[in-house]
PDB file of C-alpha atoms in Angstrom:
ATOM      1  CA  UNK E   1       0.000   0.000   0.000  1.00  0.00           C
ATOM      2  CA  UNK E   2       1.142   3.519  -0.794  1.00  0.00           C
ATOM      3  CA  UNK E   3       0.360   6.626   1.246  1.00  0.00           C
ATOM      4  CA  UNK E   4      -1.181   9.591  -0.562  1.00  0.00           C
ATOM      5  CA  UNK E   5      -2.470  12.929   0.665  1.00  0.00           C
ATOM      6  CA  UNK E   6      -6.182  13.305   1.321  1.00  0.00           C
ATOM      7  CA  UNK E   7      -6.303  15.865  -1.497  1.00  0.00           C
ATOM      8  CA  UNK E   8      -5.198  13.148  -3.947  1.00  0.00           C
ATOM      9  CA  UNK E   9      -8.302  11.022  -3.283  1.00  0.00           C
ATOM     10  CA  UNK E  10     -10.164  10.554  -6.549  1.00  0.00           C
ATOM     11  CA  UNK E  11     -13.024   8.320  -5.345  1.00  0.00           C
ATOM     12  CA  UNK E  12     -16.534   9.734  -5.391  1.00  0.00           C
ATOM     13  CA  UNK E  13     -17.605   9.563  -1.702  1.00  0.00           C
ATOM     14  CA  UNK E  14     -21.264   8.981  -2.625  1.00  0.00           C
ATOM     15  CA  UNK E  15     -20.357   5.890  -4.634  1.00  0.00           C
ATOM     16  CA  UNK E  16     -17.581   4.773  -2.304  1.00  0.00           C
ATOM     17  CA  UNK E  17     -19.721   4.852   0.846  1.00  0.00           C
ATOM     18  CA  UNK E  18     -23.245   4.358  -0.448  1.00  0.00           C
ATOM     19  CA  UNK E  19     -22.648   1.807  -3.222  1.00  0.00           C
ATOM     20  CA  UNK E  20     -19.243   0.189  -2.648  1.00  0.00           C
ATOM     21  CA  UNK E  21     -19.651   0.160   1.171  1.00  0.00           C
ATOM     22  CA  UNK E  22     -16.859   0.336   3.712  1.00  0.00           C
ATOM     23  CA  UNK E  23     -15.645  -1.607   6.718  1.00  0.00           C
ATOM     24  CA  UNK E  24     -15.360   0.381   9.944  1.00  0.00           C
ATOM     25  CA  UNK E  25     -12.544  -1.397  11.754  1.00  0.00           C
ATOM     26  CA  UNK E  26     -11.145  -0.976  15.253  1.00  0.00           C
ATOM     27  CA  UNK E  27      -9.227  -2.870  17.904  1.00  0.00           C
ATOM     28  CA  UNK E  28      -9.882  -3.359  21.605  1.00  0.00           C
ATOM     29  CA  UNK E  29      -7.662  -5.341  23.969  1.00  0.00           C
ATOM     30  CA  UNK E  30      -5.866  -7.013  21.075  1.00  0.00           C
ATOM     31  CA  UNK E  31      -9.026  -8.110  19.231  1.00  0.00           C
ATOM     32  CA  UNK E  32      -9.996  -6.597  15.865  1.00  0.00           C
ATOM     33  CA  UNK E  33     -13.659  -6.178  14.923  1.00  0.00           C
ATOM     34  CA  UNK E  34     -15.311  -4.682  11.874  1.00  0.00           C
ATOM     35  CA  UNK E  35     -18.721  -3.797  10.507  1.00  0.00           C
ATOM     36  CA  UNK E  36     -20.008  -2.898   7.082  1.00  0.00           C
ATOM     37  CA  UNK E  37     -21.382   0.605   6.652  1.00  0.00           C
ATOM     38  CA  UNK E  38     -23.123   2.376   3.788  1.00  0.00           C
ATOM     39  CA  UNK E  39     -23.906   5.575   5.693  1.00  0.00           C
ATOM     40  CA  UNK E  40     -21.274   8.237   6.216  1.00  0.00           C
ATOM     41  CA  UNK E  41     -19.632  11.258   4.739  1.00  0.00           C
ATOM     42  CA  UNK E  42     -16.395  13.085   4.080  1.00  0.00           C
ATOM     43  CA  UNK E  43     -15.547  16.752   4.149  1.00  0.00           C
ATOM     44  CA  UNK E  44     -13.847  19.534   6.058  1.00  0.00           C
ATOM     45  CA  UNK E  45     -14.669  20.731   9.564  1.00  0.00           C
ATOM     46  CA  UNK E  46     -12.481  22.566  12.079  1.00  0.00           C
ATOM     47  CA  UNK E  47     -10.005  23.038   9.185  1.00  0.00           C
ATOM     48  CA  UNK E  48      -9.420  19.282   9.066  1.00  0.00           C
ATOM     49  CA  UNK E  49     -10.280  16.597   6.512  1.00  0.00           C
ATOM     50  CA  UNK E  50     -12.834  14.363   8.212  1.00  0.00           C
ATOM     51  CA  UNK E  51     -14.949  11.273   7.786  1.00  0.00           C
ATOM     52  CA  UNK E  52     -18.311  10.968   9.507  1.00  0.00           C
ATOM     53  CA  UNK E  53     -19.634   7.530  10.435  1.00  0.00           C
ATOM     54  CA  UNK E  54     -22.817   6.433  12.145  1.00  0.00           C
ATOM     55  CA  UNK E  55     -22.947   3.390  14.417  1.00  0.00           C
ATOM     56  CA  UNK E  56     -26.005   2.123  16.264  1.00  0.00           C
ATOM     57  CA  UNK E  57     -25.711   1.859  20.043  1.00  0.00           C
ATOM     58  CA  UNK E  58     -26.403  -1.878  19.852  1.00  0.00           C
ATOM     59  CA  UNK E  59     -23.519  -2.683  17.499  1.00  0.00           C
ATOM     60  CA  UNK E  60     -20.586  -4.620  18.935  1.00  0.00           C
ATOM     61  CA  UNK E  61     -18.173  -2.554  16.839  1.00  0.00           C
ATOM     62  CA  UNK E  62     -19.256   0.548  18.787  1.00  0.00           C
ATOM     63  CA  UNK E  63     -17.489  -0.862  21.862  1.00  0.00           C
ATOM     64  CA  UNK E  64     -14.281  -1.072  19.812  1.00  0.00           C
ATOM     65  CA  UNK E  65     -14.667   2.442  18.384  1.00  0.00           C
ATOM     66  CA  UNK E  66     -15.262   3.831  21.886  1.00  0.00           C
ATOM     67  CA  UNK E  67     -12.253   1.995  23.369  1.00  0.00           C
ATOM     68  CA  UNK E  68      -9.550   3.697  21.290  1.00  0.00           C
ATOM     69  CA  UNK E  69      -8.835   7.047  19.634  1.00  0.00           C
ATOM     70  CA  UNK E  70      -8.467   5.638  16.143  1.00  0.00           C
ATOM     71  CA  UNK E  71     -10.186   3.400  13.626  1.00  0.00           C
ATOM     72  CA  UNK E  72      -9.945   2.712   9.925  1.00  0.00           C
ATOM     73  CA  UNK E  73     -12.335   2.849   7.025  1.00  0.00           C
ATOM     74  CA  UNK E  74     -11.496   0.112   4.546  1.00  0.00           C
ATOM     75  CA  UNK E  75     -12.813   0.130   0.989  1.00  0.00           C
ATOM     76  CA  UNK E  76     -12.467  -3.276  -0.638  1.00  0.00           C
ATOM     77  CA  UNK E  77     -12.693  -4.298  -4.301  1.00  0.00           C
ATOM     78  CA  UNK E  78     -16.022  -5.579  -5.639  1.00  0.00           C
ATOM     79  CA  UNK E  79     -14.822  -9.190  -5.415  1.00  0.00           C
ATOM     80  CA  UNK E  80     -15.312  -8.944  -1.624  1.00  0.00           C
ATOM     81  CA  UNK E  81     -19.008  -7.933  -1.844  1.00  0.00           C
ATOM     82  CA  UNK E  82     -20.192 -11.210  -0.251  1.00  0.00           C
ATOM     83  CA  UNK E  83     -17.805 -10.729   2.688  1.00  0.00           C
ATOM     84  CA  UNK E  84     -18.985  -7.139   3.109  1.00  0.00           C
ATOM     85  CA  UNK E  85     -22.551  -8.471   3.271  1.00  0.00           C
ATOM     86  CA  UNK E  86     -21.513 -11.027   5.883  1.00  0.00           C
ATOM     87  CA  UNK E  87     -19.763  -8.368   8.006  1.00  0.00           C
ATOM     88  CA  UNK E  88     -22.935  -6.274   7.936  1.00  0.00           C
ATOM     89  CA  UNK E  89     -25.226  -9.093   9.060  1.00  0.00           C
ATOM     90  CA  UNK E  90     -23.196 -11.115  11.568  1.00  0.00           C
ATOM     91  CA  UNK E  91     -22.181  -9.765  14.968  1.00  0.00           C
ATOM     92  CA  UNK E  92     -18.599 -10.058  16.127  1.00  0.00           C
ATOM     93  CA  UNK E  93     -20.028 -10.941  19.541  1.00  0.00           C
ATOM     94  CA  UNK E  94     -20.947 -14.349  18.148  1.00  0.00           C
ATOM     95  CA  UNK E  95     -18.311 -15.046  15.506  1.00  0.00           C
ATOM     96  CA  UNK E  96     -14.799 -13.943  14.580  1.00  0.00           C
ATOM     97  CA  UNK E  97     -15.759 -12.139  11.377  1.00  0.00           C
ATOM     98  CA  UNK E  98     -12.194 -11.188  10.507  1.00  0.00           C
ATOM     99  CA  UNK E  99     -11.029 -14.809  10.709  1.00  0.00           C
ATOM    100  CA  UNK E 100     -14.116 -16.163   8.927  1.00  0.00           C
ATOM    101  CA  UNK E 101     -13.582 -13.742   6.031  1.00  0.00           C
ATOM    102  CA  UNK E 102      -9.895 -14.581   5.823  1.00  0.00           C
ATOM    103  CA  UNK E 103      -8.900 -10.930   6.054  1.00  0.00           C
ATOM    104  CA  UNK E 104      -5.231 -10.117   6.663  1.00  0.00           C
ATOM    105  CA  UNK E 105      -4.902  -7.544   9.444  1.00  0.00           C
ATOM    106  CA  UNK E 106      -2.161  -4.940   9.341  1.00  0.00           C
ATOM    107  CA  UNK E 107      -1.737  -1.740  11.363  1.00  0.00           C
ATOM    108  CA  UNK E 108      -1.037   1.905  10.700  1.00  0.00           C
ATOM    109  CA  UNK E 109       0.319   3.286  13.973  1.00  0.00           C
ATOM    110  CA  UNK E 110      -1.790   0.935  16.151  1.00  0.00           C
ATOM    111  CA  UNK E 111      -4.939   1.256  13.993  1.00  0.00           C
ATOM    112  CA  UNK E 112      -5.976  -1.982  12.257  1.00  0.00           C
ATOM    113  CA  UNK E 113      -6.879  -2.254   8.594  1.00  0.00           C
ATOM    114  CA  UNK E 114      -7.205  -5.042   6.031  1.00  0.00           C
ATOM    115  CA  UNK E 115      -4.511  -5.752   3.438  1.00  0.00           C
ATOM    116  CA  UNK E 116      -7.263  -6.689   0.963  1.00  0.00           C
ATOM    117  CA  UNK E 117      -8.449  -3.062   0.897  1.00  0.00           C
ATOM    118  CA  UNK E 118      -8.009  -0.941  -2.203  1.00  0.00           C
ATOM    119  CA  UNK E 119      -8.271   2.212  -0.062  1.00  0.00           C
ATOM    120  CA  UNK E 120      -7.778   2.787   3.671  1.00  0.00           C
ATOM    121  CA  UNK E 121      -8.551   5.923   5.674  1.00  0.00           C
ATOM    122  CA  UNK E 122      -6.849   6.054   9.069  1.00  0.00           C
ATOM    123  CA  UNK E 123      -9.099   8.114  11.305  1.00  0.00           C
ATOM    124  CA  UNK E 124      -8.786   9.756  14.718  1.00  0.00           C
ATOM    125  CA  UNK E 125     -11.996  10.511  16.609  1.00  0.00           C
ATOM    126  CA  UNK E 126     -12.698  14.175  17.249  1.00  0.00           C
ATOM    127  CA  UNK E 127     -16.385  14.224  18.222  1.00  0.00           C
ATOM    128  CA  UNK E 128     -19.300  11.911  18.930  1.00  0.00           C
ATOM    129  CA  UNK E 129     -22.962  12.517  19.617  1.00  0.00           C
ATOM    130  CA  UNK E 130     -25.984  10.262  19.900  1.00  0.00           C
ATOM    131  CA  UNK E 131     -28.801  11.080  17.534  1.00  0.00           C
ATOM    132  CA  UNK E 132     -32.254  11.602  19.040  1.00  0.00           C
ATOM    133  CA  UNK E 133     -35.846  12.298  17.997  1.00  0.00           C
ATOM    134  CA  UNK E 134     -35.858  15.868  19.318  1.00  0.00           C
ATOM    135  CA  UNK E 135     -33.088  16.907  16.920  1.00  0.00           C
ATOM    136  CA  UNK E 136     -34.930  15.891  13.741  1.00  0.00           C
ATOM    137  CA  UNK E 137     -36.299  18.881  11.862  1.00  0.00           C
ATOM    138  CA  UNK E 138     -39.096  16.764  10.363  1.00  0.00           C
ATOM    139  CA  UNK E 139     -39.876  14.899  13.602  1.00  0.00           C
ATOM    140  CA  UNK E 140     -43.486  16.059  13.368  1.00  0.00           C
ATOM    141  CA  UNK E 141     -43.782  14.033  10.141  1.00  0.00           C
ATOM    142  CA  UNK E 142     -42.753  10.870  12.011  1.00  0.00           C
ATOM    143  CA  UNK E 143     -39.549  10.589   9.953  1.00  0.00           C
ATOM    144  CA  UNK E 144     -37.382   9.155  12.767  1.00  0.00           C
ATOM    145  CA  UNK E 145     -39.701   6.166  13.217  1.00  0.00           C
ATOM    146  CA  UNK E 146     -38.782   4.999   9.722  1.00  0.00           C
ATOM    147  CA  UNK E 147     -35.276   4.222  10.996  1.00  0.00           C
ATOM    148  CA  UNK E 148     -35.585   4.205  14.803  1.00  0.00           C
ATOM    149  CA  UNK E 149     -38.855   2.532  15.770  1.00  0.00           C
ATOM    150  CA  UNK E 150     -36.812   0.354  18.163  1.00  0.00           C
ATOM    151  CA  UNK E 151     -34.973   3.380  19.685  1.00  0.00           C
ATOM    152  CA  UNK E 152     -31.615   1.918  18.589  1.00  0.00           C
ATOM    153  CA  UNK E 153     -30.217   5.335  17.707  1.00  0.00           C
ATOM    154  CA  UNK E 154     -27.032   5.907  15.776  1.00  0.00           C
ATOM    155  CA  UNK E 155     -24.077   7.649  17.362  1.00  0.00           C
ATOM    156  CA  UNK E 156     -22.389  10.033  14.943  1.00  0.00           C
ATOM    157  CA  UNK E 157     -18.593  10.092  14.993  1.00  0.00           C
ATOM    158  CA  UNK E 158     -16.589  12.820  13.295  1.00  0.00           C
ATOM    159  CA  UNK E 159     -12.990  11.726  12.812  1.00  0.00           C
ATOM    160  CA  UNK E 160      -9.979  13.393  11.294  1.00  0.00           C
ATOM    161  CA  UNK E 161      -8.580  11.542   8.290  1.00  0.00           C
ATOM    162  CA  UNK E 162      -4.930  11.294   9.314  1.00  0.00           C
ATOM    163  CA  UNK E 163      -3.604   9.010   6.578  1.00  0.00           C
ATOM    164  CA  UNK E 164      -4.783   7.627   3.251  1.00  0.00           C
ATOM    165  CA  UNK E 165      -3.400   4.385   1.829  1.00  0.00           C
ATOM    166  CA  UNK E 166      -4.115   3.100  -1.689  1.00  0.00           C
ATOM    167  CA  UNK E 167      -3.171  -0.073  -3.564  1.00  0.00           C
TER     168      UNK E 167
END
């Protein structure tokens, strides 16, 4: 993998996140866990390049994200689509998803990522906040119930993109 500057990224974030999907990957007490995500964003805030990810309170990966300062966003080639689907459906509480997928774990300064990735964003958390019904502008139209009828709210994480690796 080769390091590039964030300004050299040529991927369309709408396609990369929404269509290609990404693996949010973190480590806690020597164990690596990951989850597939198709919600998120990239941009600039506080004069820093950032990625925004959303993780439900119930997700096992949230424990890993909360345990450390950093995590990675791994974009894999299309040939891994079935494994991305698996990582989005199966909980790491019950199975070792990384082992079952055969992913090769490497680290960028203590942050895990997968060698199979075509693109890796090494991220450092800057901010987190739990979403809630009162903050929805269209709450009167019952919009939140479409996604949160079980009250399993997402927590939004804004993280600085510290390094970008490409194949």
